[in-house]
mmCIF file of N, CA and C in Angstrom:
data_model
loop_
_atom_site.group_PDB
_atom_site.id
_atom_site.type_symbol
_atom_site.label_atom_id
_atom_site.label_comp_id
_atom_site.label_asym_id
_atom_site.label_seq_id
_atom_site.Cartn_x
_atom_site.Cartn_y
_atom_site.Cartn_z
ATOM 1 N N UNK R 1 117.926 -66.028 -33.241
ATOM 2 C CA UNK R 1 117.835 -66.443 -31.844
ATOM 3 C C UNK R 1 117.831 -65.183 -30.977
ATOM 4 N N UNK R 2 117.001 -65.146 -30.189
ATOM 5 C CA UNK R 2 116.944 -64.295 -29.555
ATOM 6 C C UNK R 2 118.110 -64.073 -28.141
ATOM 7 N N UNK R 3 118.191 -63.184 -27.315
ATOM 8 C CA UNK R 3 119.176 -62.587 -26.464
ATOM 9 C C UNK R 3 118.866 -64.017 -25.284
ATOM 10 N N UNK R 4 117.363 -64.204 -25.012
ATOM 11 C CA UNK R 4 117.106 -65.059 -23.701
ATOM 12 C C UNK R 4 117.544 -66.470 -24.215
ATOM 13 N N UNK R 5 117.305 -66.783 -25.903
ATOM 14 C CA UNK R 5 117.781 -68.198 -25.950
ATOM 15 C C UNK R 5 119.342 -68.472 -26.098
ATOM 16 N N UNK R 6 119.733 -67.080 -26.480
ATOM 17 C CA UNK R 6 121.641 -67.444 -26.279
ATOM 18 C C UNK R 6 121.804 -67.434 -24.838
ATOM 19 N N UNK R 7 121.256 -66.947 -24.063
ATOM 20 C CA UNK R 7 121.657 -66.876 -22.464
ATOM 21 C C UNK R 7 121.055 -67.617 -21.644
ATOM 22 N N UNK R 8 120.560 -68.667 -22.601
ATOM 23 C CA UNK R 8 120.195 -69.878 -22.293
ATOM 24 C C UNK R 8 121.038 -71.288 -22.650
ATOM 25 N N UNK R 9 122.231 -70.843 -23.238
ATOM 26 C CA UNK R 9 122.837 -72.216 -24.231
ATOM 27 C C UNK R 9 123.644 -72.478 -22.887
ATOM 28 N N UNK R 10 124.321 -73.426 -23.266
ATOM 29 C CA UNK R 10 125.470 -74.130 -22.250
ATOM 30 C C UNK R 10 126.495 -73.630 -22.554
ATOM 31 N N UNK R 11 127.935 -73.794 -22.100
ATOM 32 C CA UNK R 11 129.273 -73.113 -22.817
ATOM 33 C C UNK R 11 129.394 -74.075 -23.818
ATOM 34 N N UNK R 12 129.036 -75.669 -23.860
ATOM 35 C CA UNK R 12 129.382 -76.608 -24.771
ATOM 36 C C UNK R 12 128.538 -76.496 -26.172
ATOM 37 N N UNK R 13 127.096 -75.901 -25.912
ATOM 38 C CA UNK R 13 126.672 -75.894 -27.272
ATOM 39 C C UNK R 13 126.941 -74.328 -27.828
ATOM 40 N N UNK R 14 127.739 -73.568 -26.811
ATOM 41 C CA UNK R 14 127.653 -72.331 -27.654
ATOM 42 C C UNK R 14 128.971 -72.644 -29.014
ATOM 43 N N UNK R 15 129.839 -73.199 -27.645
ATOM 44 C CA UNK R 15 131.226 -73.444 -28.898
ATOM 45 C C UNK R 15 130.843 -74.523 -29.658
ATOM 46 N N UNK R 16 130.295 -75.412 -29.904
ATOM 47 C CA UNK R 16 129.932 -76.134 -30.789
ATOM 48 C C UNK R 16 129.377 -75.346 -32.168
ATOM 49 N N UNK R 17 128.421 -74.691 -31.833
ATOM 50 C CA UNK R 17 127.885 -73.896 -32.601
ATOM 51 C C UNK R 17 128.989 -72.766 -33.433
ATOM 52 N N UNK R 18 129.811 -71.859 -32.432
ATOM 53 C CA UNK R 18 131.111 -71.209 -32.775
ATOM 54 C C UNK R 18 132.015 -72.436 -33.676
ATOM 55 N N UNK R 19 131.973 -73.726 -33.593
ATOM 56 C CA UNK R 19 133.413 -74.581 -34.498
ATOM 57 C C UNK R 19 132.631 -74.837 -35.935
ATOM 58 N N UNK R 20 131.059 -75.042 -35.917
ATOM 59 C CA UNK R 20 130.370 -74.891 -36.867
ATOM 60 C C UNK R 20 130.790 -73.858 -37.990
ATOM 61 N N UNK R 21 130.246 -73.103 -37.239
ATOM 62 C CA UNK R 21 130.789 -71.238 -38.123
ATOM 63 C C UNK R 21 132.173 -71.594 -38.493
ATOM 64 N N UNK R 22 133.004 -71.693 -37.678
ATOM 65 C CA UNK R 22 134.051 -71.508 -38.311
ATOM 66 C C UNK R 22 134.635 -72.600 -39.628
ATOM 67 N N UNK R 23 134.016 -73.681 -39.532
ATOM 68 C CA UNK R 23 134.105 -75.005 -40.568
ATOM 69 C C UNK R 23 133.661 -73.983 -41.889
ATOM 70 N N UNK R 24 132.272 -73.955 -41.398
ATOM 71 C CA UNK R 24 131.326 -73.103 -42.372
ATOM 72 C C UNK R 24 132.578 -72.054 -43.710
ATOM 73 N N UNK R 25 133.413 -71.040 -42.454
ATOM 74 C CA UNK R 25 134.100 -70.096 -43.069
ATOM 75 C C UNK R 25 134.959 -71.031 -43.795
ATOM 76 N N UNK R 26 135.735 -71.506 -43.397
ATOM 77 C CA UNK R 26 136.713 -72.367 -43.498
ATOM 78 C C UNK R 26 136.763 -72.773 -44.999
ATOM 79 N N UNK R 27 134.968 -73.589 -45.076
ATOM 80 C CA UNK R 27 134.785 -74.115 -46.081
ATOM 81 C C UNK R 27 134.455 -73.223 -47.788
ATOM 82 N N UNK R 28 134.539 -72.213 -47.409
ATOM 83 C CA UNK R 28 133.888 -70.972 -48.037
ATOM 84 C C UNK R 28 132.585 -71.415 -48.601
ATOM 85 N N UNK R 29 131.904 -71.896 -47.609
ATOM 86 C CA UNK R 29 130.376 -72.229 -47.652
ATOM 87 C C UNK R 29 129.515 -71.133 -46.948
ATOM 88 N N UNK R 30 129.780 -69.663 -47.112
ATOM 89 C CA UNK R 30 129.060 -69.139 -46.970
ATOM 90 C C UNK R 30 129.138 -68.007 -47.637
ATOM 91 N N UNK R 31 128.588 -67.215 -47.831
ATOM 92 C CA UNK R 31 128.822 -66.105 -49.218
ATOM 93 C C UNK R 31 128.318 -65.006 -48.570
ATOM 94 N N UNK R 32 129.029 -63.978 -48.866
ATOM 95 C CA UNK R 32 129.272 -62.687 -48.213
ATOM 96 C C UNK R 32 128.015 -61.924 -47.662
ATOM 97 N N UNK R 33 126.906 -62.122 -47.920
ATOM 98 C CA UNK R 33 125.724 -61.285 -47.088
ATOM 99 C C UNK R 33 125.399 -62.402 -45.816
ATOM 100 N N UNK R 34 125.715 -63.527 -46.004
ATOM 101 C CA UNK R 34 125.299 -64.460 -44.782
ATOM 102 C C UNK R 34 127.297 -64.083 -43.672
ATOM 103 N N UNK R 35 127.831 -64.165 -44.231
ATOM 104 C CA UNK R 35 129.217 -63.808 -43.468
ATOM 105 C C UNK R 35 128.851 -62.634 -42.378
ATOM 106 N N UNK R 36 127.826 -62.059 -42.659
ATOM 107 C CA UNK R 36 128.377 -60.665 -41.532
ATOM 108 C C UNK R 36 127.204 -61.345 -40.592
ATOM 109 N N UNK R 37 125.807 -62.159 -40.507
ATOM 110 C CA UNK R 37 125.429 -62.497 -40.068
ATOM 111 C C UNK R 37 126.260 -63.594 -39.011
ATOM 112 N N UNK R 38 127.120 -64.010 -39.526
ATOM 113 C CA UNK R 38 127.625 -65.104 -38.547
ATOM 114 C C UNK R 38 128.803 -64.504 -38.471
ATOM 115 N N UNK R 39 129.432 -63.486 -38.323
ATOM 116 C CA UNK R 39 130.381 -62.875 -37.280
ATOM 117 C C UNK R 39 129.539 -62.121 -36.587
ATOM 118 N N UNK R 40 128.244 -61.819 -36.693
ATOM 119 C CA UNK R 40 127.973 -60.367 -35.437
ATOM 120 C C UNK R 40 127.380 -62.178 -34.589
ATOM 121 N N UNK R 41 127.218 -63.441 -34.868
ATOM 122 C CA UNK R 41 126.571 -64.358 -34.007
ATOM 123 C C UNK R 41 127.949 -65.066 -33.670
ATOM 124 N N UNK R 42 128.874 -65.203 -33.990
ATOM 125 C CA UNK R 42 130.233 -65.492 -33.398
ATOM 126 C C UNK R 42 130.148 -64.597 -32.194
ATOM 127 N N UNK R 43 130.603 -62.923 -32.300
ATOM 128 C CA UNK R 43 130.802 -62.550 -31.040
ATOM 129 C C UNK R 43 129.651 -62.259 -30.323
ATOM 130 N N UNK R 44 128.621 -62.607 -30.495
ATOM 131 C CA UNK R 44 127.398 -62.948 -29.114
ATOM 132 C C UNK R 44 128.100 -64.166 -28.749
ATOM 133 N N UNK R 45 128.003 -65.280 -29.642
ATOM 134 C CA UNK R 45 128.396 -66.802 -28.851
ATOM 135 C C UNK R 45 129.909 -66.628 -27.834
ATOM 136 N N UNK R 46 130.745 -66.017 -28.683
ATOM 137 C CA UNK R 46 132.115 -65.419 -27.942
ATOM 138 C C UNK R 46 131.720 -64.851 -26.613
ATOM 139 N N UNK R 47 131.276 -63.525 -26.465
ATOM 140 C CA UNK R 47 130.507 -62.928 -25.172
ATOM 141 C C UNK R 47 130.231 -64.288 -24.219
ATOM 142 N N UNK R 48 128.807 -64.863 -24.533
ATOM 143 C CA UNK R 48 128.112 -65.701 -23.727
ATOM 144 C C UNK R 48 129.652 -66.293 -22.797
ATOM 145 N N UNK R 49 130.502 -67.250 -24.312
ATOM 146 C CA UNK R 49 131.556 -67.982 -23.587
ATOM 147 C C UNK R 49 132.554 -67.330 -22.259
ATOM 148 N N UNK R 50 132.593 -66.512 -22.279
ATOM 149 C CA UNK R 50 134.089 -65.336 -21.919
ATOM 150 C C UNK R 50 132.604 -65.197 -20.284
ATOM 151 N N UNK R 51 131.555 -65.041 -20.622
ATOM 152 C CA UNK R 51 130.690 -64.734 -19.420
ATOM 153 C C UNK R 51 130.810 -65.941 -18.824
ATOM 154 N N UNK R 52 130.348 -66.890 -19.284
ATOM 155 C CA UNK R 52 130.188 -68.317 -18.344
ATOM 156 C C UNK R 52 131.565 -68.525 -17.197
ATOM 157 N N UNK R 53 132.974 -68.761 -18.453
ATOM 158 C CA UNK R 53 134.110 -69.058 -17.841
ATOM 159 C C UNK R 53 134.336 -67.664 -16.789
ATOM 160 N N UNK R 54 133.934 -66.647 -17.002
ATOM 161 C CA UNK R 54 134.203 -65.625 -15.897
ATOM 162 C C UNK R 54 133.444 -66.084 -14.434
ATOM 163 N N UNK R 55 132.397 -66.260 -14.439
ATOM 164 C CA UNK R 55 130.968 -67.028 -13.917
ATOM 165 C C UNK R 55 131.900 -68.283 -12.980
ATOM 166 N N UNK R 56 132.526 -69.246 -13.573
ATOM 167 C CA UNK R 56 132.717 -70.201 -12.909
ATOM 168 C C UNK R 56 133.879 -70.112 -12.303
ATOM 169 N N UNK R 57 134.917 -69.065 -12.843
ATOM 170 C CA UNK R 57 136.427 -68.492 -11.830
ATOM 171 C C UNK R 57 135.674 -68.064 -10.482
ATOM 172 N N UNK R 58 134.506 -67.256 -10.836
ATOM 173 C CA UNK R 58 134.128 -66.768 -9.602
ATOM 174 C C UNK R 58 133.655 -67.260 -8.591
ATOM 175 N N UNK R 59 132.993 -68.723 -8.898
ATOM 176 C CA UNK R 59 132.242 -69.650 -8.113
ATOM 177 C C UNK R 59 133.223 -70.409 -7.758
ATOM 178 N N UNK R 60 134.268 -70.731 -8.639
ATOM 179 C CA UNK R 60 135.680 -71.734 -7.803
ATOM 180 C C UNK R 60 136.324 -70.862 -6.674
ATOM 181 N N UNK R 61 136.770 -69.389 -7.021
ATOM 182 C CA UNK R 61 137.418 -68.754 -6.127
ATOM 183 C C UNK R 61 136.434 -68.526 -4.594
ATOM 184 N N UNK R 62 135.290 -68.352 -4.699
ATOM 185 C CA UNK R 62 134.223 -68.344 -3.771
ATOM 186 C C UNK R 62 134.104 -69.441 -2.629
ATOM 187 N N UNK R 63 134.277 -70.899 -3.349
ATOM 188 C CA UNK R 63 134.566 -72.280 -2.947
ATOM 189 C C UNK R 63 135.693 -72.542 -2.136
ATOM 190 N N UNK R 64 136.561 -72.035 -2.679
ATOM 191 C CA UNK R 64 138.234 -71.283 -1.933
ATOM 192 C C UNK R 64 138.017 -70.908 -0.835
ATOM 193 N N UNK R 65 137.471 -69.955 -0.930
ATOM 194 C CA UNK R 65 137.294 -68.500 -0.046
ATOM 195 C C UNK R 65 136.847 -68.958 1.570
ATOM 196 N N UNK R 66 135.800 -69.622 0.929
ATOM 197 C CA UNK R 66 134.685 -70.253 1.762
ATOM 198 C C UNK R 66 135.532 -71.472 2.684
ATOM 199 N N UNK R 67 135.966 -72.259 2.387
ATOM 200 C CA UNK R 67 137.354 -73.162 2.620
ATOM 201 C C UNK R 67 137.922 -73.151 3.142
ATOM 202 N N UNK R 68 138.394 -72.128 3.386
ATOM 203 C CA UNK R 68 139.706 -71.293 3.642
ATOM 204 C C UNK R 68 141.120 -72.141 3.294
ATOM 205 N N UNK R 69 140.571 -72.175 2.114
ATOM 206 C CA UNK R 69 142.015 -72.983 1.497
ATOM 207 C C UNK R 69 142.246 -71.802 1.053
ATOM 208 N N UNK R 70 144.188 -71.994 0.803
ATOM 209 C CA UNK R 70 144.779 -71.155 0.330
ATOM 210 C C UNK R 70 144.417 -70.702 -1.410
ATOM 211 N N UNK R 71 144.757 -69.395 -1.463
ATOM 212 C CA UNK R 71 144.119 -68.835 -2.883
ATOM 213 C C UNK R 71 144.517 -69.341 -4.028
ATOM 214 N N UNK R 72 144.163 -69.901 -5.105
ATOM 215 C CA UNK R 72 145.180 -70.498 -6.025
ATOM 216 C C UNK R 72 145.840 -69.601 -6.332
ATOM 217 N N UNK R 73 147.268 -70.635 -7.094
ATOM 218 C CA UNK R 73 148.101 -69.980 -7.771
ATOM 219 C C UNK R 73 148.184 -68.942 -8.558
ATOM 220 N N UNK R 74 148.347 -67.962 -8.799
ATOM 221 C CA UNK R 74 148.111 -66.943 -10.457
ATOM 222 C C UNK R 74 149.489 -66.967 -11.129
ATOM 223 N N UNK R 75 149.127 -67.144 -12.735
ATOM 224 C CA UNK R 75 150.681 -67.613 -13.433
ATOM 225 C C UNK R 75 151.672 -66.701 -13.231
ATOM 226 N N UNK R 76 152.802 -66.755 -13.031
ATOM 227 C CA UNK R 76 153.904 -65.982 -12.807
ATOM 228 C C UNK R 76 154.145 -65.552 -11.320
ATOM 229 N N UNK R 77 153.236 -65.967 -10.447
ATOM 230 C CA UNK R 77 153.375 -65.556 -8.864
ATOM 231 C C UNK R 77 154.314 -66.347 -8.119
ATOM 232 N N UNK R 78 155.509 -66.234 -7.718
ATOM 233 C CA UNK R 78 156.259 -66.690 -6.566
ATOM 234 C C UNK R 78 155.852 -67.851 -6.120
ATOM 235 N N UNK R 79 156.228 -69.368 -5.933
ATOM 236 C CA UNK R 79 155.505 -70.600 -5.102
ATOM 237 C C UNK R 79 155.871 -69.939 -3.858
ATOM 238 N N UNK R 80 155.617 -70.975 -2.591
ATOM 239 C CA UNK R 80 156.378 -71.162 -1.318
ATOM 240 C C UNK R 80 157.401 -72.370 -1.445
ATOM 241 N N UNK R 81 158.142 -72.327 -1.992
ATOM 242 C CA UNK R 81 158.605 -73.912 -1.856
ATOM 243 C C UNK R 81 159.442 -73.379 -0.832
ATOM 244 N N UNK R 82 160.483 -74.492 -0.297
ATOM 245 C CA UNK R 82 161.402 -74.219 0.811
ATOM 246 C C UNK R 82 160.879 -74.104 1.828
ATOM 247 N N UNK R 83 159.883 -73.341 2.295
ATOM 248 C CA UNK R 83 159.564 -72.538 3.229
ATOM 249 C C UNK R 83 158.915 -73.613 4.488
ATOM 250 N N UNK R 84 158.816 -75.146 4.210
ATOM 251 C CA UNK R 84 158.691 -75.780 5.045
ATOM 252 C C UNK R 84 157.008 -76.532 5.445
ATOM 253 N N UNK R 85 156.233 -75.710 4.727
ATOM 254 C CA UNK R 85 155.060 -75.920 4.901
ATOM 255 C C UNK R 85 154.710 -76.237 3.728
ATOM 256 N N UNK R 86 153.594 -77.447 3.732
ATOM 257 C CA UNK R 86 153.031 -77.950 2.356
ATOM 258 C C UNK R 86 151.907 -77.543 1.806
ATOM 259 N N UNK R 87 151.251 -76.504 2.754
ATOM 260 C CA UNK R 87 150.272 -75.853 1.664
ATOM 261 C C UNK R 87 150.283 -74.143 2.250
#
């Protein structure tokens, strides 16, 4: 597969494809010259994934932004509680 048809998949058929492989390993249904082929196509499919979900933090936070709703939460950050106001 070429570079334009992986950067063409969805996030759902990339990991589909990634739970495949890994069944595949799993199953030791694949034998060692096809193995390095489907780890160097794991971390393309990996990449693509890690791009998309980066892709759509950025378009939610943008949506935010735009809003002017307050910024979401980030884990471990201080709430406001107490402070009297509900958002």
């Amino acid at each position: 597969m070429t570079n334009k048809e992986i950067n063409s998949m969805t996030y759902r058929e990339a990991t589909r494809e990634l739970e495949e492989i890994l069944r595949a390993i799993e199953n030791d249904s694949v034998d060692v010259d096809e193995l390095t082929l489907k780890v160097q196509r794991s971390s393309q499919l990996i990449k693509l994934c890690k791009d998309k979900l980066r892709s759509a933090e950025l378009a939610i936070d943008q949506v935010f932004n735009e809003e002017k709703c307050e910024e979401p939460q980030k884990p471990g950050q201080p709430t406001n509680q107490g402070n009297g106001k509900l958002f």
